Amino acid sequence: MSTTLNLESIFVEESQIPEEFRLKEEINGRGQWPTMSVADRITCVENFTHKMLEQKEIVAKLIMWEIGKSYADSIKEFDRTVEYIYATIDALKDIDRQSSRFEIEQGIVAQVRRSPLGVVLCMGPFNYPLNETFTTLIPALIMGNTLLFKPPKHGTLLHYPLLEAFRSSFPKGVVNTIYGRGNTIVPGLMKSGKINVLTLIGSSKVANELKKLHPKVNRLRAILGLDAKNAAIITKDADLDLAVSETVLGSLSFNGQRCTALKIVYVHRSLAQEFLKRLSAEVEKLKFGMPWEKGVNLTPLPELNKPEYLKDCIDDAVAHGAKVVNKNGGQTFETFVYPAIVYPVNSNMKLYREEQFGPIVPVVPFDDLEEPIEYLIGSPHGQQVSIFSTNAAVISSLIDPLVNQVSRVNINCQCQRGPDVFPFTGRKDSAEGTLSVVDALRSFSIRSLVATKFTDDNKKLLNEIVNGNDSNFLSTKYIF
């Protein structure tokens, strides 16, 4: 397959973004898409997915070239996204089947279904520019919403081969893509008041600023995946080999550029030196190179200014008494940064407080389990935590306080998203709303109902409507 792209048509001037959408029918809920039957919307998404699969190789290579993700992981991201789409279709079928009947209560007969919310402004992240974007875009779309999609600064080109699939699979005006500087384009869209749902995978600071721009905040629903500083707690009873293996995966997969990455590690002081020794040895085994090289684990970072920030974090830690304990840790070349294991990290350091989002592993020694618990209580982040221990009593003593601080407690494994049927969310500044396959469909819709008094005349009317297939909403059709 040719990988040559015509980039001339990708970018538009910011001044060309209209203040209002032209296809008002799609906005006010009267258009073809929001009033279409669930079965027909599913067919459109299935058609899109078939066309998307034809672009697999070029999309994966564009992910690899633009954000430096290994080719193997880029292929995995594509495949997982397709799996998510099909899981979403199956979940919507189940929801619609449950709604394809009437309910009678206290003399009222009604049919309750889920309806779209309106216009969704969808902004995905650079680290999973296809998968994380589509875990909000696809459920928002299949529920009948109109999309305004702005790809991230890094991770834009991969969407170009999919534009024709969108155009030919959905009615005109349903999927709208804009390009440009987010701080120039997005504020005007929010100020227009025409955005019904803001979905953003990014920082809490940006999300809060955008929400404030909406003239009627009560009309705005937000589905947000935000900051995270997931901790690992390695107790004195931990299986050290397992803890080291999971820490390497959890902290350095895709160079630590994952919201679910382990970004700070608490290790019991009695194990600290042995843990650092084994962790350093495992990091040294990781292959580094360009993303198209076979078996590569560490690759250049996509953000030009990121190495400077990471160096500043390391320098700050060293100035406050820490050391880089692994060979070559923190060395850079252009945008490549070799992983740095920093120890001992304390509360005076940036690495203790800030989400580094890169290949640095801050390690904090502790003597009492109250120390990591207090850290998580005081943290503005609340996504996940990983506990490493072979002692059931110790694990139990951590589970109960921590499930009220984070949304997921992982036992003897790294933090992660998935399986996609499980809820993915966060507390505090880490998220707003919940994304699982089913939760996402609910998040991008609202329950609506048609109701009337349960009289003979009304029963006759309802039967005429249903039997005549005159309404896509009021229907008892069963989707197989």
XYZ file of C-alpha atoms in Angstrom:
480
model
C 0.000 0.000 0.000
C 1.279 3.451 -0.846
C 1.994 5.695 2.132
C 2.173 8.915 0.140
C -0.203 11.583 1.410
C -1.508 14.745 -0.112
C -1.346 17.084 2.886
C -2.632 20.132 1.044
C -6.244 19.612 2.115
C -5.597 18.720 5.756
C -5.194 22.142 7.317
C -7.540 25.096 7.210
C -7.067 28.627 8.398
C -8.509 29.378 11.826
C -10.427 32.292 10.323
C -12.328 29.789 8.168
C -13.959 28.104 11.171
C -17.609 29.266 11.121
C -19.074 30.794 14.241
C -22.146 28.597 13.859
C -22.689 25.233 12.251
C -24.468 25.522 8.934
C -26.480 22.318 9.195
C -28.809 23.446 11.940
C -31.084 20.430 11.549
C -28.341 18.205 12.913
C -27.871 20.574 15.860
C -31.485 21.012 16.895
C -32.203 17.275 16.860
C -34.390 17.272 13.732
C -31.773 16.057 11.295
C -31.468 12.662 9.692
C -28.859 11.364 12.127
C -30.386 12.170 15.554
C -33.794 10.862 14.429
C -32.456 7.772 12.669
C -33.288 4.343 14.081
C -30.686 2.643 16.248
C -30.428 -0.209 13.753
C -29.635 2.182 10.903
C -27.051 4.057 12.979
C -25.391 0.749 13.805
C -25.270 -0.084 10.092
C -23.521 3.232 9.389
C -20.912 2.548 12.078
C -20.376 -0.988 10.774
C -19.841 0.383 7.258
C -17.346 2.886 8.625
C -15.463 0.150 10.480
C -15.156 -1.972 7.334
C -13.670 1.002 5.481
C -11.451 1.824 8.456
C -9.972 -1.687 8.350
C -8.868 -1.058 4.764
C -6.673 1.778 6.067
C -5.041 -0.217 8.882
C -1.473 -0.187 7.588
C -1.281 3.514 6.750
C -3.011 4.542 9.990
C -0.613 2.428 12.069
C 2.408 3.850 10.256
C 1.180 7.402 10.726
C 0.814 6.762 14.465
C 4.361 5.414 14.483
C 5.851 8.279 12.482
C 4.045 11.117 14.218
C 4.223 10.200 17.908
C 7.115 7.730 17.951
C 5.077 4.734 19.121
C 6.594 1.420 18.081
C 5.093 -0.164 14.986
C 3.962 -3.201 16.977
C 2.182 -1.025 19.550
C 0.654 1.109 16.785
C -0.845 -2.021 15.238
C -2.129 -3.050 18.676
C -3.743 0.357 19.127
C -5.560 0.005 15.815
C -6.743 -3.534 16.560
C -7.913 -2.645 20.049
C -9.864 0.294 18.643
C -11.687 -1.935 16.176
C -12.478 -4.382 18.983
C -13.873 -1.475 21.000
C -16.126 -0.407 18.131
C -17.616 -3.884 17.776
C -18.053 -4.166 21.555
C -19.862 -0.812 21.482
C -22.197 -2.041 18.752
C -23.022 -5.176 20.754
C -23.629 -3.133 23.905
C -25.989 -0.757 22.102
C -27.931 -3.692 20.705
C -28.412 -4.970 24.253
C -29.555 -1.558 25.471
C -32.000 -1.199 22.589
C -33.398 -4.700 23.076
C -34.214 -3.859 26.676
C -35.967 -0.697 25.482
C -38.024 -2.317 22.728
C -41.085 -2.775 24.913
C -43.693 -0.702 26.698
C -43.935 -0.257 30.442
C -47.218 0.169 32.313
C -47.217 1.811 35.724
C -50.044 3.451 37.694
C -52.298 3.756 34.669
C -49.579 5.206 32.415
C -48.073 3.349 29.477
C -44.650 4.486 28.267
C -41.665 3.546 26.211
C -38.286 4.645 27.545
C -35.286 4.920 25.248
C -31.998 6.764 25.116
C -31.738 9.920 22.979
C -28.731 11.970 21.821
C -27.590 15.050 23.706
C -26.713 17.236 20.710
C -23.327 18.558 19.603
C -20.255 16.851 21.057
C -16.870 18.580 20.974
C -14.393 15.699 20.998
C -10.699 16.255 21.690
C -8.415 13.249 22.028
C -4.851 12.907 23.373
C -1.565 12.478 21.529
C -0.446 9.318 23.339
C -3.351 7.178 22.093
C -4.595 9.406 19.273
C -6.759 6.699 17.727
C -7.903 4.499 20.603
C -8.498 7.098 23.321
C -10.170 9.389 20.803
C -12.487 6.698 19.470
C -13.518 5.516 22.942
C -15.430 8.785 23.172
C -16.029 9.579 19.489
C -17.674 6.265 18.563
C -20.159 6.049 21.467
C -21.023 9.727 21.028
C -21.595 9.151 17.329
C -23.560 5.918 17.515
C -25.955 7.436 20.071
C -27.030 9.994 17.454
C -24.974 13.027 18.423
C -23.363 15.440 15.982
C -19.573 15.495 16.282
C -17.103 18.326 16.179
C -13.752 16.581 16.332
C -10.449 18.329 16.930
C -7.427 16.014 16.782
C -4.416 16.649 19.046
C -1.381 18.679 18.013
C 0.637 15.465 17.799
C -1.429 12.614 16.394
C -3.353 14.418 13.669
C -2.167 12.867 10.413
C -3.423 9.361 11.196
C -7.014 10.608 10.923
C -6.515 11.790 7.339
C -6.924 8.317 5.738
C -10.190 7.918 7.693
C -11.853 11.108 6.465
C -13.282 9.475 3.352
C -14.619 6.601 5.448
C -16.414 9.126 7.660
C -17.722 11.079 4.663
C -19.125 8.062 2.868
C -20.532 6.299 5.948
C -22.491 9.062 7.676
C -24.974 11.756 6.599
C -23.632 15.175 5.716
C -22.858 17.360 8.700
C -22.683 14.566 11.281
C -18.891 14.263 11.581
C -17.071 17.600 11.417
C -13.292 17.863 11.790
C -11.401 21.052 12.589
C -7.675 21.745 12.680
C -5.646 24.519 14.199
C -4.406 25.846 17.511
C -6.717 24.712 20.250
C -6.346 27.888 22.299
C -7.503 29.890 19.270
C -10.286 27.709 17.887
C -11.902 26.018 20.867
C -12.747 29.030 23.091
C -15.003 30.500 20.417
C -16.832 27.218 20.018
C -17.446 26.996 23.749
C -18.564 30.633 23.975
C -21.133 30.003 21.229
C -23.161 27.917 23.673
C -23.826 25.368 20.923
C -21.663 22.665 22.481
C -23.764 20.220 24.503
C -21.002 17.819 25.503
C -17.308 18.456 26.038
C -15.177 15.340 25.900
C -11.483 15.887 26.470
C -8.544 13.667 27.282
C -6.009 16.133 28.656
C -5.284 18.345 31.635
C -7.718 19.419 34.332
C -6.513 23.000 33.952
C -7.545 23.142 30.289
C -10.847 21.388 31.000
C -11.763 23.829 33.763
C -10.921 26.841 31.600
C -13.035 25.561 28.710
C -16.047 24.760 30.872
C -16.038 28.298 32.276
C -16.356 29.704 28.743
C -19.740 28.089 28.133
C -22.512 30.669 28.658
C -24.883 28.070 30.131
C -22.817 25.602 32.129
C -25.923 23.741 33.277
C -26.467 22.698 29.645
C -22.944 21.341 29.285
C -22.107 17.743 30.054
C -18.420 16.907 30.429
C -16.785 13.525 29.863
C -13.159 14.039 30.841
C -10.012 11.949 31.243
C -7.533 14.159 33.067
C -4.355 14.236 35.167
C -3.079 11.160 36.985
C -0.203 10.351 39.310
C -0.755 6.648 39.872
C 1.309 5.159 42.683
C 2.715 1.703 43.272
C 2.967 0.540 46.888
C 5.517 -2.244 47.333
C 5.155 -3.676 50.824
C 7.781 -5.639 52.754
C 5.839 -8.843 51.913
C 5.909 -8.248 48.149
C 7.120 -10.692 45.522
C 10.020 -8.505 44.434
C 10.524 -10.076 41.008
C 6.858 -9.538 40.189
C 6.912 -5.993 41.565
C 9.965 -5.107 39.469
C 8.512 -6.616 36.293
C 5.187 -4.808 36.687
C 6.904 -1.541 37.625
C 8.953 -1.607 34.419
C 5.837 -2.212 32.341
C 3.715 0.202 34.323
C 6.153 3.097 34.384
C 7.934 2.828 31.030
C 5.529 1.381 28.448
C 5.415 3.938 25.628
C 8.081 5.894 27.497
C 5.780 6.464 30.473
C 3.422 8.552 28.325
C 0.198 6.960 29.528
C -2.386 8.389 31.885
C -2.487 5.009 33.642
C 1.304 4.791 33.983
C 2.899 4.271 37.379
C 4.320 7.726 38.059
C 5.574 7.300 41.623
C 6.707 4.155 43.444
C 6.559 3.675 47.208
C 8.807 0.813 48.351
C 9.321 -0.433 51.908
C 12.699 0.718 53.134
C 13.801 -2.844 53.931
C 13.465 -3.741 50.227
C 14.525 -0.446 48.684
C 18.130 -1.205 47.751
C 17.385 -4.638 46.330
C 14.389 -3.240 44.454
C 16.498 -0.468 42.919
C 19.205 -2.945 41.938
C 16.776 -5.272 40.173
C 14.785 -2.430 38.624
C 17.954 -0.867 37.189
C 18.995 -4.211 35.723
C 15.624 -4.690 34.028
C 15.602 -1.157 32.619
C 19.044 -1.762 31.141
C 17.608 -4.711 29.184
C 15.078 -2.511 27.391
C 15.879 -1.943 23.727
C 15.920 1.658 22.592
C 15.787 2.966 19.057
C 13.480 4.222 16.354
C 9.841 3.109 16.436
C 10.042 1.066 13.235
C 12.819 -1.139 14.644
C 11.715 -4.628 15.646
C 11.461 -5.285 19.377
C 12.094 -1.679 20.402
C 10.822 -0.607 23.850
C 12.034 2.983 24.203
C 11.600 5.580 21.466
C 11.960 9.351 20.942
C 9.300 11.570 22.492
C 6.926 13.499 20.191
C 7.055 16.776 22.153
C 10.107 18.891 21.369
C 10.167 20.625 24.745
C 9.601 17.501 26.866
C 13.276 16.524 27.361
C 13.969 19.959 28.841
C 11.091 19.610 31.314
C 12.166 16.108 32.336
C 15.738 17.311 32.875
C 14.402 20.108 35.053
C 12.510 17.548 37.162
C 15.632 15.436 37.580
C 17.807 18.450 38.408
C 15.252 19.595 40.970
C 15.257 16.164 42.609
C 19.055 16.053 42.723
C 19.132 19.540 44.250
C 16.863 18.247 47.023
C 18.986 15.208 47.816
C 18.021 12.493 45.325
C 20.213 10.622 42.854
C 19.751 8.969 39.478
C 20.587 5.392 40.432
C 20.613 3.613 37.052
C 23.293 3.670 34.382
C 22.742 6.371 31.719
C 19.568 7.485 33.477
C 18.269 10.811 32.172
C 20.669 11.072 29.240
C 19.120 12.694 26.185
C 19.685 12.938 22.461
C 17.372 15.232 20.538
C 13.934 14.122 21.846
C 15.070 10.743 23.147
C 15.299 10.472 26.932
C 16.783 7.391 28.562
C 14.772 6.258 31.613
C 15.894 7.679 34.937
C 15.267 5.924 38.262
C 15.374 8.669 40.888
C 15.839 7.864 44.602
C 15.055 8.864 47.324
C 12.230 11.184 46.298
C 10.570 13.371 48.934
C 7.780 15.938 49.223
C 10.062 18.868 48.359
C 10.560 17.661 44.802
C 8.593 18.250 41.605
C 8.638 14.523 40.917
C 6.668 14.000 44.123
C 3.900 16.388 43.116
C 3.833 16.772 39.329
C 2.762 14.294 36.677
C 5.999 13.855 34.722
C 4.365 11.948 31.822
C 7.686 10.591 30.648
C 10.420 8.009 31.334
C 11.268 8.924 34.928
C 10.611 6.514 37.808
C 10.498 8.388 41.150
C 11.012 5.993 44.071
C 10.013 6.894 47.638
C 11.111 4.762 50.628
C 8.607 4.267 53.451
C 8.541 2.637 56.877
C 4.831 2.728 57.679
C 1.906 2.015 55.347
C 0.284 5.211 56.554
C 2.854 7.151 54.498
C 1.634 6.091 51.018
C -1.963 6.235 52.247
C -1.492 9.834 53.374
C 0.176 10.652 50.050
C -2.850 9.419 48.127
C -5.264 11.202 50.451
C -3.438 14.494 49.948
C -2.931 14.075 46.212
C -5.123 16.068 43.789
C -5.159 12.963 41.597
C -7.316 9.893 42.080
C -7.200 7.521 39.153
C -5.578 4.222 40.220
C -3.068 2.578 42.551
C -1.126 -0.694 42.456
C -0.491 -2.732 45.621
C 2.258 -5.350 45.672
C 2.089 -7.819 48.543
C 1.660 -11.531 49.270
C 0.014 -10.833 52.624
C -3.794 -10.875 52.467
C -4.134 -8.903 55.701
C -1.841 -6.153 54.420
C -3.686 -5.947 51.114
C -7.017 -5.758 52.934
C -5.766 -2.945 55.153
C -4.915 -0.934 52.032
C -7.969 -1.709 49.914
C -10.595 -0.182 52.189
C -9.048 3.295 52.561
C -7.774 3.458 48.976
C -10.996 2.625 47.116
C -12.276 5.943 48.466
C -9.258 7.806 47.055
C -8.901 6.245 43.596
C -11.277 4.576 41.163
C -9.343 1.321 40.757
C -7.078 -0.639 43.102
C -4.828 -3.129 41.304
C -3.356 -6.046 43.241
C 0.072 -7.321 42.174
C -0.204 -5.774 38.735
C 0.361 -2.434 37.041
C -2.319 0.195 36.625
C -4.156 -0.071 33.329
C -7.256 0.663 31.360
C -9.282 -2.361 30.488
C -10.819 -4.693 29.835
C -13.020 -2.095 28.187
C -16.156 -3.534 29.764
C -14.821 -2.392 33.165
C -15.478 1.204 34.275
C -12.642 3.631 33.547
C -12.834 6.835 35.549
C -11.115 8.743 38.329
C -11.671 10.811 41.434
C -10.606 14.375 42.249
C -8.835 16.022 39.278
C -8.375 12.783 37.333
C -11.704 12.444 35.535
C -15.303 13.455 35.127
C -17.767 10.828 33.994
C -17.167 7.125 33.441
C -16.045 5.326 30.317
C -16.663 1.642 29.834
C -18.315 0.242 26.752
C -21.765 0.553 28.339
C -21.072 3.609 30.511
C -19.887 5.578 27.486
C -23.163 4.968 25.652
C -25.055 6.223 28.667
C -22.738 9.198 29.111
C -23.431 10.470 25.592
C -27.205 10.118 25.808
C -30.200 10.866 27.994
C -33.265 8.816 28.845
C -36.359 10.042 26.996
C -39.833 8.596 27.029
C -43.171 8.749 25.262
C -46.103 8.276 27.650
C -49.894 8.371 27.703
C -52.810 7.211 29.804
C -53.513 3.516 29.446
C -56.911 3.748 27.733
C -58.407 1.776 24.854
C -58.158 4.743 22.478
C -54.516 5.354 23.349
C -53.671 1.656 23.027
C -55.158 1.753 19.537
C -53.078 4.821 18.630
C -49.872 3.265 19.919
C -50.530 0.063 18.014
C -51.111 2.006 14.799
C -47.828 3.886 15.224
C -45.836 0.754 16.049
C -47.413 -1.470 13.399
C -47.059 1.224 10.765
C -43.362 1.769 11.547
C -44.106 5.488 11.536
C -41.661 6.368 14.334
C -38.024 5.416 14.821
C -38.312 6.155 18.544
C -41.667 4.536 19.335
C -40.915 1.046 18.116
C -40.858 -2.555 19.284
C -38.409 -3.760 16.649
C -35.834 -6.182 18.024
C -32.257 -5.789 16.796
C -30.543 -9.122 16.203
